[in-house]
Coordinates of C-alpha atoms in Angstrom, one line a residue:
Chain A
M1 CA -30.5 -7.9 -61.6
I2 CA -27.5 -6.4 -58.9
Q3 CA -25.4 -8.2 -56.6
H4 CA -26.2 -8.6 -53.3
N5 CA -23.0 -9.6 -52.3
A6 CA -20.7 -7.4 -53.4
M7 CA -22.0 -4.9 -51.2
P8 CA -20.7 -1.6 -52.3
R9 CA -19.9 -0.8 -48.9
R10 CA -16.5 2.8 -50.4
T11 CA -19.3 3.7 -52.3
V12 CA -21.8 3.5 -49.8
I13 CA -19.6 5.4 -47.6
V14 CA -19.0 7.7 -50.0
T15 CA -22.4 9.7 -50.5
L16 CA -23.6 9.6 -47.3
I17 CA -19.9 11.5 -46.2
V18 CA -21.3 14.1 -49.6
G19 CA -25.3 13.8 -48.1
L20 CA -24.2 15.2 -44.7
L21 CA -22.5 17.8 -45.9
L22 CA -24.9 19.3 -48.6
T23 CA -26.7 18.6 -45.3
I24 CA -24.8 20.8 -43.4
M25 CA -23.7 23.3 -46.3
P26 CA -25.2 26.8 -45.4
L27 CA -27.8 28.0 -48.3
P28 CA -29.4 31.9 -48.6
E29 CA -32.1 32.8 -46.1
S30 CA -34.2 32.5 -48.8
L31 CA -33.9 29.1 -50.1
D32 CA -32.5 27.3 -46.9
P33 CA -35.8 25.5 -46.4
F34 CA -36.4 23.9 -49.4
R35 CA -33.4 22.3 -48.8
P36 CA -33.9 18.6 -50.0
D37 CA -33.4 15.9 -46.6
W38 CA -31.0 14.6 -48.7
L39 CA -30.0 11.9 -46.5
A40 CA -33.3 10.9 -46.3
L41 CA -33.2 10.1 -50.2
L42 CA -29.6 8.2 -49.7
V43 CA -31.0 6.3 -47.1
I44 CA -33.9 5.6 -49.7
F45 CA -32.2 5.1 -52.8
W46 CA -29.8 2.6 -50.5
A47 CA -32.7 1.0 -48.9
M48 CA -33.8 0.1 -51.9
Q49 CA -30.8 -1.5 -53.4
L50 CA -29.0 -2.6 -51.1
P51 CA -32.2 -4.9 -48.8
R52 CA -29.9 -7.1 -47.4
T53 CA -26.9 -5.9 -46.7
W54 CA -28.1 -2.2 -46.3
S55 CA -30.0 -2.5 -42.3
I56 CA -32.1 -0.8 -39.8
G57 CA -30.3 -0.7 -38.2
T58 CA -27.4 1.7 -39.7
A59 CA -29.8 3.6 -41.2
W60 CA -30.5 4.9 -37.2
I61 CA -26.9 4.9 -36.9
I62 CA -26.9 7.5 -39.8
G63 CA -30.0 9.4 -37.8
L64 CA -28.1 9.5 -35.0
I65 CA -25.2 11.3 -36.2
L66 CA -27.5 13.7 -37.9
D67 CA -29.2 14.1 -34.8
V68 CA -26.2 15.3 -33.5
S69 CA -24.9 17.8 -36.1
Q70 CA -28.0 19.2 -36.3
G71 CA -28.7 19.5 -32.8
T72 CA -31.4 18.1 -32.4
L73 CA -32.8 16.1 -30.3
L74 CA -31.0 12.0 -30.0
G75 CA -33.0 9.8 -31.6
Q76 CA -35.6 12.1 -33.7
H77 CA -34.2 11.9 -36.9
S78 CA -32.9 8.4 -36.4
L79 CA -36.8 7.2 -35.6
A80 CA -38.2 8.8 -39.0
F81 CA -34.8 7.0 -40.3
C82 CA -35.7 3.8 -39.4
V83 CA -39.5 4.0 -40.4
I84 CA -38.9 5.0 -43.7
V85 CA -36.5 2.0 -44.8
F86 CA -38.2 0.0 -42.8
I87 CA -41.3 0.6 -45.5
T88 CA -38.6 0.9 -48.7
V89 CA -37.0 -2.7 -47.2
R90 CA -40.3 -4.5 -46.8
F91 CA -41.6 -2.7 -50.3
H92 CA -38.1 -2.8 -52.4
L93 CA -39.3 -5.6 -55.2
L94 CA -42.3 -3.5 -55.5
M95 CA -40.9 -0.3 -55.6
R96 CA -37.4 -2.1 -58.2
V97 CA -40.6 -2.3 -60.7
F98 CA -42.9 0.9 -60.6
P99 CA -41.9 3.6 -63.6
L100 CA -39.7 6.8 -62.7
P101 CA -43.1 8.5 -61.6
Q102 CA -44.8 6.2 -60.1
L103 CA -41.8 6.0 -57.8
T104 CA -40.9 9.1 -57.7
A105 CA -44.6 9.2 -55.9
T106 CA -43.6 6.9 -53.8
V107 CA -40.9 9.1 -52.6
F108 CA -42.6 11.4 -52.0
G109 CA -44.6 9.4 -50.0
L110 CA -41.4 8.0 -47.9
L111 CA -40.5 11.8 -47.3
A112 CA -43.7 13.1 -46.2
V113 CA -43.9 10.0 -43.6
Y114 CA -40.3 11.0 -42.1
Q115 CA -41.4 15.0 -42.1
F116 CA -44.1 13.6 -40.0
L117 CA -42.5 11.4 -37.3
L118 CA -39.9 14.8 -36.8
F119 CA -43.2 17.3 -37.1
W120 CA -44.6 14.1 -34.2
T121 CA -41.4 14.6 -32.6
N122 CA -41.2 18.1 -32.2
G123 CA -44.4 18.6 -31.1
V124 CA -44.4 16.3 -28.4
A125 CA -41.1 18.0 -27.5
G126 CA -42.3 21.8 -27.8
T127 CA -40.1 23.0 -30.6
H128 CA -42.4 25.2 -32.7
A129 CA -41.3 25.3 -36.3
A130 CA -43.4 27.2 -39.7
S131 CA -45.2 24.3 -41.8
T132 CA -42.9 25.3 -44.4
V133 CA -39.9 23.4 -42.5
Y134 CA -41.7 20.4 -43.4
W135 CA -43.4 20.9 -45.9
G136 CA -40.1 22.3 -48.4
P137 CA -38.1 19.5 -48.2
V138 CA -41.1 17.2 -49.3
I139 CA -41.4 18.4 -52.7
T140 CA -37.6 19.7 -53.6
G141 CA -37.0 15.9 -52.2
A142 CA -39.3 14.2 -54.4
L143 CA -38.3 17.0 -57.1
I144 CA -34.6 15.6 -57.1
W145 CA -35.3 12.1 -56.7
P146 CA -35.0 11.2 -60.8
L147 CA -31.7 13.1 -60.5
L148 CA -30.6 11.6 -58.0
V149 CA -31.9 8.2 -59.6
M150 CA -29.4 8.5 -62.3
I151 CA -26.7 9.8 -60.2
L152 CA -26.4 7.1 -58.2
S153 CA -27.6 4.2 -60.5
G154 CA -24.3 5.4 -63.1
V155 CA -21.6 5.5 -59.6
R156 CA -23.6 2.1 -58.6
Y157 CA -22.9 0.4 -62.7
Q158 CA -19.2 1.8 -62.3
D159 CA -19.0 0.0 -59.1
R160 CA -19.8 -3.3 -60.3
S161 CA -18.2 -3.7 -63.3
G162 CA -14.8 -1.3 -61.3
N163 CA -15.7 -5.1 -59.1
Chain B
M1 CA -41.7 -10.9 -55.2
V2 CA -40.5 -15.0 -57.4
T3 CA -37.0 -14.0 -56.6
S4 CA -37.9 -13.9 -52.7
R5 CA -39.6 -17.5 -53.0
Q6 CA -37.3 -18.9 -54.1
E7 CA -34.4 -17.8 -51.1
N8 CA -34.2 -19.6 -48.0
I9 CA -33.8 -16.5 -45.9
N10 CA -35.2 -13.5 -46.4
P11 CA -34.0 -10.7 -44.4
T12 CA -36.4 -8.4 -46.3
R13 CA -39.4 -10.6 -45.1
S14 CA -38.5 -12.2 -41.8
P15 CA -40.3 -11.5 -39.0
A16 CA -37.4 -10.0 -36.7
L17 CA -37.2 -7.2 -39.6
G18 CA -40.2 -5.9 -37.7
L19 CA -38.7 -7.1 -34.6
R20 CA -35.3 -5.0 -35.0
L21 CA -38.1 -2.1 -36.0
L22 CA -40.0 -1.8 -33.0
A23 CA -36.6 -2.1 -30.3
L24 CA -35.2 0.7 -32.6
I25 CA -38.3 3.3 -32.2
F26 CA -38.4 2.1 -28.6
L27 CA -34.4 3.0 -28.1
S28 CA -35.0 6.3 -30.5
I29 CA -38.0 7.8 -27.5
V30 CA -35.8 6.2 -25.1
L31 CA -33.1 8.4 -26.0
M32 CA -35.4 11.7 -27.2
Y33 CA -36.9 11.1 -23.7
V34 CA -33.6 11.0 -22.1
D35 CA -32.1 14.0 -24.3
N36 CA -35.6 16.2 -23.9
R37 CA -35.3 15.8 -19.5
D38 CA -31.7 16.1 -18.6
N39 CA -28.2 16.4 -19.8
H40 CA -27.4 12.9 -19.2
L41 CA -26.4 12.9 -22.8
N42 CA -24.2 15.5 -23.5
S43 CA -21.1 12.8 -23.0
V44 CA -22.8 10.9 -25.8
R45 CA -23.9 14.0 -27.8
K46 CA -20.0 15.1 -27.3
A47 CA -18.5 12.2 -29.1
I48 CA -20.5 12.3 -32.0
G49 CA -19.9 15.6 -32.3
V50 CA -16.6 15.2 -33.0
A51 CA -16.8 13.1 -35.3
V52 CA -18.7 15.4 -37.3
Y53 CA -15.7 18.0 -36.7
P54 CA -14.2 17.4 -39.8
L55 CA -17.5 17.4 -41.8
R56 CA -18.3 21.3 -40.5
V57 CA -14.2 22.0 -41.2
A58 CA -14.7 21.1 -44.7
V59 CA -18.3 23.0 -45.2
D60 CA -16.8 25.5 -43.7
A61 CA -12.8 25.6 -45.8
P62 CA -14.6 27.5 -49.0
V63 CA -16.4 30.3 -47.8
R64 CA -12.7 30.6 -45.1
F65 CA -10.3 30.2 -47.9
W66 CA -12.8 33.0 -50.3
S67 CA -12.2 35.6 -47.6
W68 CA -9.4 35.0 -47.0
L69 CA -8.3 35.1 -50.9
S70 CA -10.8 37.9 -51.1
D71 CA -8.3 39.7 -48.1
S72 CA -5.3 38.7 -50.1
T73 CA -5.8 40.2 -52.9
T74 CA -7.4 43.7 -52.2
S75 CA -5.3 46.1 -53.9
R76 CA -3.5 49.0 -51.5
N77 CA -5.5 51.4 -52.6
E78 CA -8.8 49.8 -50.9
L79 CA -6.7 48.7 -48.1
E80 CA -5.3 52.6 -46.7
L81 CA -9.5 53.7 -48.0
E82 CA -10.1 50.4 -45.0
L83 CA -7.0 51.6 -42.6
G84 CA -8.3 55.8 -42.9
R85 CA -11.7 54.2 -42.3
L86 CA -11.2 52.3 -39.1
R87 CA -8.6 55.2 -37.7
V88 CA -11.0 57.8 -38.1
E89 CA -13.7 55.0 -36.2
R90 CA -11.6 54.1 -33.7
L91 CA -10.5 57.7 -32.6
L92 CA -14.7 57.8 -32.3
T93 CA -14.4 55.3 -30.5
K94 CA -11.8 56.9 -27.9
A95 CA -13.3 60.2 -27.8
R96 CA -16.4 57.8 -26.1
L97 CA -15.0 55.6 -23.9
Q98 CA -13.4 58.6 -22.2
R99 CA -16.3 59.8 -21.4
F100 CA -17.9 56.6 -20.4
N101 CA -15.0 55.8 -18.6
A102 CA -15.9 59.3 -16.3
L103 CA -19.6 58.1 -16.0
E104 CA -18.5 54.5 -14.8
A105 CA -16.8 55.9 -12.2
E106 CA -19.3 58.1 -11.4
N107 CA -22.1 55.5 -11.2
A108 CA -19.8 53.3 -9.0
R109 CA -19.7 55.9 -6.7
L110 CA -23.5 56.2 -7.2
R111 CA -23.7 52.9 -6.7
A112 CA -22.2 53.2 -3.1
L113 CA -23.8 56.1 -1.7
L114 CA -27.2 53.7 -2.9
D115 CA -24.9 50.8 -1.0
A116 CA -25.8 48.7 -4.1
R117 CA -23.6 46.0 -5.2
S118 CA -20.7 47.6 -8.6
R119 CA -20.6 46.5 -11.3
V120 CA -18.0 43.6 -12.1
R121 CA -16.9 43.5 -15.5
D122 CA -17.8 40.4 -17.4
A123 CA -14.8 39.2 -19.2
V124 CA -15.6 38.0 -23.2
R125 CA -13.8 35.8 -26.3
V126 CA -14.6 36.6 -29.7
A127 CA -15.1 33.2 -31.1
E128 CA -16.4 32.8 -35.1
I129 CA -19.1 31.9 -36.2
M130 CA -18.7 28.7 -39.0
S131 CA -20.8 28.6 -42.2
V132 CA -22.1 26.1 -41.0
D133 CA -26.2 25.3 -41.0
A134 CA -27.4 23.6 -38.0
N135 CA -31.4 22.8 -37.0
P136 CA -33.8 23.6 -39.7
F137 CA -36.5 24.1 -36.9
S138 CA -35.1 26.8 -34.9
H139 CA -32.7 29.6 -35.9
S140 CA -29.3 28.5 -34.6
L141 CA -26.0 29.4 -36.0
V142 CA -22.6 26.7 -34.8
I143 CA -19.9 28.7 -33.1
N144 CA -15.9 27.3 -33.5
V145 CA -14.7 26.8 -29.6
G146 CA -16.7 24.8 -27.2
S147 CA -16.5 23.8 -24.0
R148 CA -12.2 22.9 -24.2
D149 CA -12.5 26.7 -23.8
G150 CA -14.5 27.1 -21.4
V151 CA -17.7 28.0 -23.1
F152 CA -21.0 27.0 -21.2
D153 CA -24.9 26.0 -22.1
G154 CA -26.5 29.3 -21.7
Q155 CA -23.8 31.7 -22.4
A156 CA -25.0 35.0 -23.7
L157 CA -23.5 35.7 -27.2
V158 CA -22.7 39.6 -28.1
D159 CA -22.0 41.2 -31.4
A160 CA -20.5 44.8 -31.9
D161 CA -24.3 46.2 -31.8
G162 CA -25.8 43.9 -29.5
V163 CA -27.2 40.5 -28.0
V164 CA -27.0 37.8 -30.7
G165 CA -28.5 35.0 -29.2
Q166 CA -27.8 32.4 -26.4
V167 CA -25.2 29.2 -26.3
I168 CA -27.8 26.2 -26.2
K169 CA -25.7 23.1 -27.2
T170 CA -21.7 23.3 -26.1
G171 CA -19.2 20.4 -27.8
L172 CA -16.1 20.0 -27.3
L173 CA -14.5 22.1 -30.4
T174 CA -18.0 24.0 -31.2
S175 CA -21.2 24.7 -30.1
Q176 CA -24.5 25.5 -31.5
A177 CA -26.7 28.5 -30.2
M178 CA -30.2 30.1 -30.5
L179 CA -30.6 32.9 -32.5
I180 CA -33.6 35.6 -29.8
S181 CA -35.4 35.5 -33.5
D182 CA -36.3 31.9 -32.5
T183 CA -39.8 30.9 -31.5
D184 CA -38.1 29.4 -28.7
H185 CA -36.7 32.1 -27.7
A186 CA -37.4 34.7 -24.8
L187 CA -35.8 37.5 -23.1
P188 CA -36.0 39.3 -20.4
V189 CA -35.3 43.2 -21.5
E190 CA -36.0 46.3 -20.5
V191 CA -36.7 50.4 -22.2
N192 CA -33.4 52.3 -21.9
R193 CA -35.1 55.0 -21.2
N194 CA -37.4 54.6 -18.2
G195 CA -36.6 51.1 -17.3
L196 CA -40.1 49.4 -17.5
R197 CA -39.4 45.6 -17.8
T198 CA -40.6 42.7 -20.5
I199 CA -39.9 40.2 -22.2
A200 CA -38.8 40.3 -26.2
V201 CA -39.6 37.3 -28.0
G202 CA -38.9 35.7 -31.3
T203 CA -40.5 35.5 -34.1
G204 CA -38.7 33.3 -36.7
Q205 CA -38.1 36.1 -39.0
I206 CA -34.2 36.9 -38.2
G207 CA -35.5 41.1 -38.8
S208 CA -37.7 41.5 -36.1
L209 CA -38.5 40.4 -32.4
K210 CA -42.5 40.7 -31.0
L211 CA -42.7 42.2 -27.5
P212 CA -46.4 40.0 -26.5
F213 CA -46.9 41.8 -22.2
V214 CA -47.1 44.6 -22.9
V215 CA -50.0 46.8 -21.5
N216 CA -51.8 49.4 -23.3
S217 CA -51.3 51.6 -20.9
A218 CA -47.5 51.6 -20.8
D219 CA -44.9 54.0 -22.1
I220 CA -43.5 52.6 -24.9
R221 CA -42.6 53.9 -27.9
A222 CA -41.2 53.8 -31.6
G223 CA -37.7 54.1 -31.1
D224 CA -36.8 53.3 -28.0
L225 CA -34.2 51.4 -26.8
L226 CA -34.5 48.1 -25.6
V227 CA -32.0 46.6 -23.3
T228 CA -31.2 43.6 -21.2
S229 CA -32.5 43.4 -17.8
G230 CA -30.6 40.7 -16.5
L231 CA -33.5 39.4 -14.5
G232 CA -33.6 35.9 -16.5
G233 CA -30.2 35.4 -15.5
V234 CA -28.9 34.5 -18.6
F235 CA -27.9 37.9 -20.0
P236 CA -26.0 40.2 -17.8
A237 CA -28.0 43.4 -17.7
G238 CA -26.9 46.4 -19.9
Y239 CA -26.6 44.4 -23.3
P240 CA -28.7 46.0 -26.3
V241 CA -30.9 43.9 -27.9
A242 CA -33.7 45.8 -30.3
V243 CA -35.0 48.8 -31.2
V244 CA -39.0 49.3 -30.9
A245 CA -40.5 49.4 -34.2
S246 CA -43.7 49.9 -34.0
V247 CA -46.2 49.8 -31.1
T248 CA -50.4 49.9 -31.8
R249 CA -52.5 50.0 -29.5
I250 CA -55.8 48.5 -30.2
P251 CA -58.6 49.8 -27.4
H252 CA -60.0 47.2 -25.2
E253 CA -57.3 44.7 -25.7
P254 CA -55.2 43.9 -22.6
Y255 CA -52.3 43.8 -24.4
A256 CA -50.3 46.2 -27.4
N257 CA -48.7 45.2 -30.2
V258 CA -45.1 45.8 -30.8
S259 CA -42.6 44.8 -32.1
A260 CA -39.0 45.6 -32.0
T261 CA -35.8 44.8 -35.0
P262 CA -32.8 42.6 -32.9
A263 CA -29.8 45.3 -32.9
A264 CA -27.7 43.2 -34.1
A265 CA -27.3 41.8 -37.6
L266 CA -28.4 38.5 -36.7
G267 CA -28.4 37.8 -40.8
Q268 CA -24.6 38.7 -41.3
V269 CA -22.3 38.3 -38.3
R270 CA -19.4 36.3 -38.6
E271 CA -18.0 37.1 -36.1
V272 CA -19.2 37.0 -32.2
M273 CA -18.7 38.1 -28.0
L274 CA -19.1 35.7 -25.3
I275 CA -20.1 36.6 -22.3
W276 CA -18.7 35.0 -19.1
S277 CA -20.1 37.5 -15.9
A278 CA -19.3 38.0 -12.9
G279 CA -21.0 34.6 -11.2
A280 CA -21.3 32.9 -13.8
Q281 CA -20.2 29.1 -14.2
G282 CA -17.8 28.3 -16.5
N283 CA -14.0 29.9 -17.2
P284 CA -12.8 32.4 -19.5
A285 CA -10.3 32.2 -21.3
E286 CA -7.5 34.3 -20.0
N287 CA -4.9 33.3 -21.5
S288 CA -6.1 33.5 -25.0
P289 CA -4.6 36.1 -26.7
A290 CA -8.5 37.0 -28.1
A291 CA -9.8 37.2 -24.3
G292 CA -10.4 40.9 -22.8
H293 CA -12.9 42.8 -20.8
V294 CA -15.8 44.7 -22.0
E295 CA -15.4 48.5 -20.3

């Protein structure tokens, strides 16, 4: 099982910075609506792996940083992040034993919840955007999830063997 | 499930987690409400923005490096060609400017005759666009100047051909600007040919604007140049915005379907000019080498 006392803090921070870089990296106009929510995927992954040390407060702060870098309403991504982290932490034991296809489907659901919260807050605040802006990242995010799990599990395994 | 029961304290199952979630949701909603209402949170935004700045630079660096590399490895031959082209262009521009100076003097005289307030030259500063993607919900870009350089919210951005957008979030070192093609952006314009005033609204597509409030009988046709009317108070008057692409008049409808193509190359600009028009707030960075005046 996973060691809970050894929090690979450095690994987590590095992956989050890489995630933020990928989020603000310029993409061609046509691909832009399909950019996965890298930070949302990472936040779900780490919440699943480290449900004890990974608090929803951390996710909230990451959301705030994302809000500033994206220029969205302060608190918008924070809200979405802490909700999906809460769900993930609640069901992390279940999600860990899910086979990959089922886990991917769950992640799809979580990403949909995440995008719905953004959509909802955007609607309340009066920001309009095309529907691909919301659906594109959910689909590409779910497609990229298995790959991300493979890479991050490798990183984590190395991290543990290094300890 | 079994492991969770073996432990005395399991934070993932404790009611504290739910309480914390509720507290954070409440905090988020308060933040969003305050942020949407006023500018009280600008200092918070700026503080976190400074932390994000290195990341923006890091993302921008490879693109900058690539353009530097391609600049420095251009052959002498190509450079000479480019130089020749620029010389010709400069000559043409200067020739046009001579006429323009005379016209400006004439305009000032006529305005004096009419007792109208003469137009003051606007201060400008060149800013570079960082290759950073910002808000996915809007058409926006990030520029490499901030409140340190005197940038303020609502400041107009133009490129060599026309209006690009306006600053919406001023950070300390970088700022975010909204393009005129954003669906939330509306710009008071007038038809250059006859002074017909209307509003140009973004469509969410980078290459088109729409003019939703042009009555069917209005004198407007494809090819008309739209310039800023200066009525909104944000954009100084007289900058080109778009060229009318098509006018469709539907009988029995109050308004015509008018679409226009932005004059500025919204998708391709690398450099923009920030405008400090007379009477606007902020303080133009006069001493910086890039500062200048629009003739």
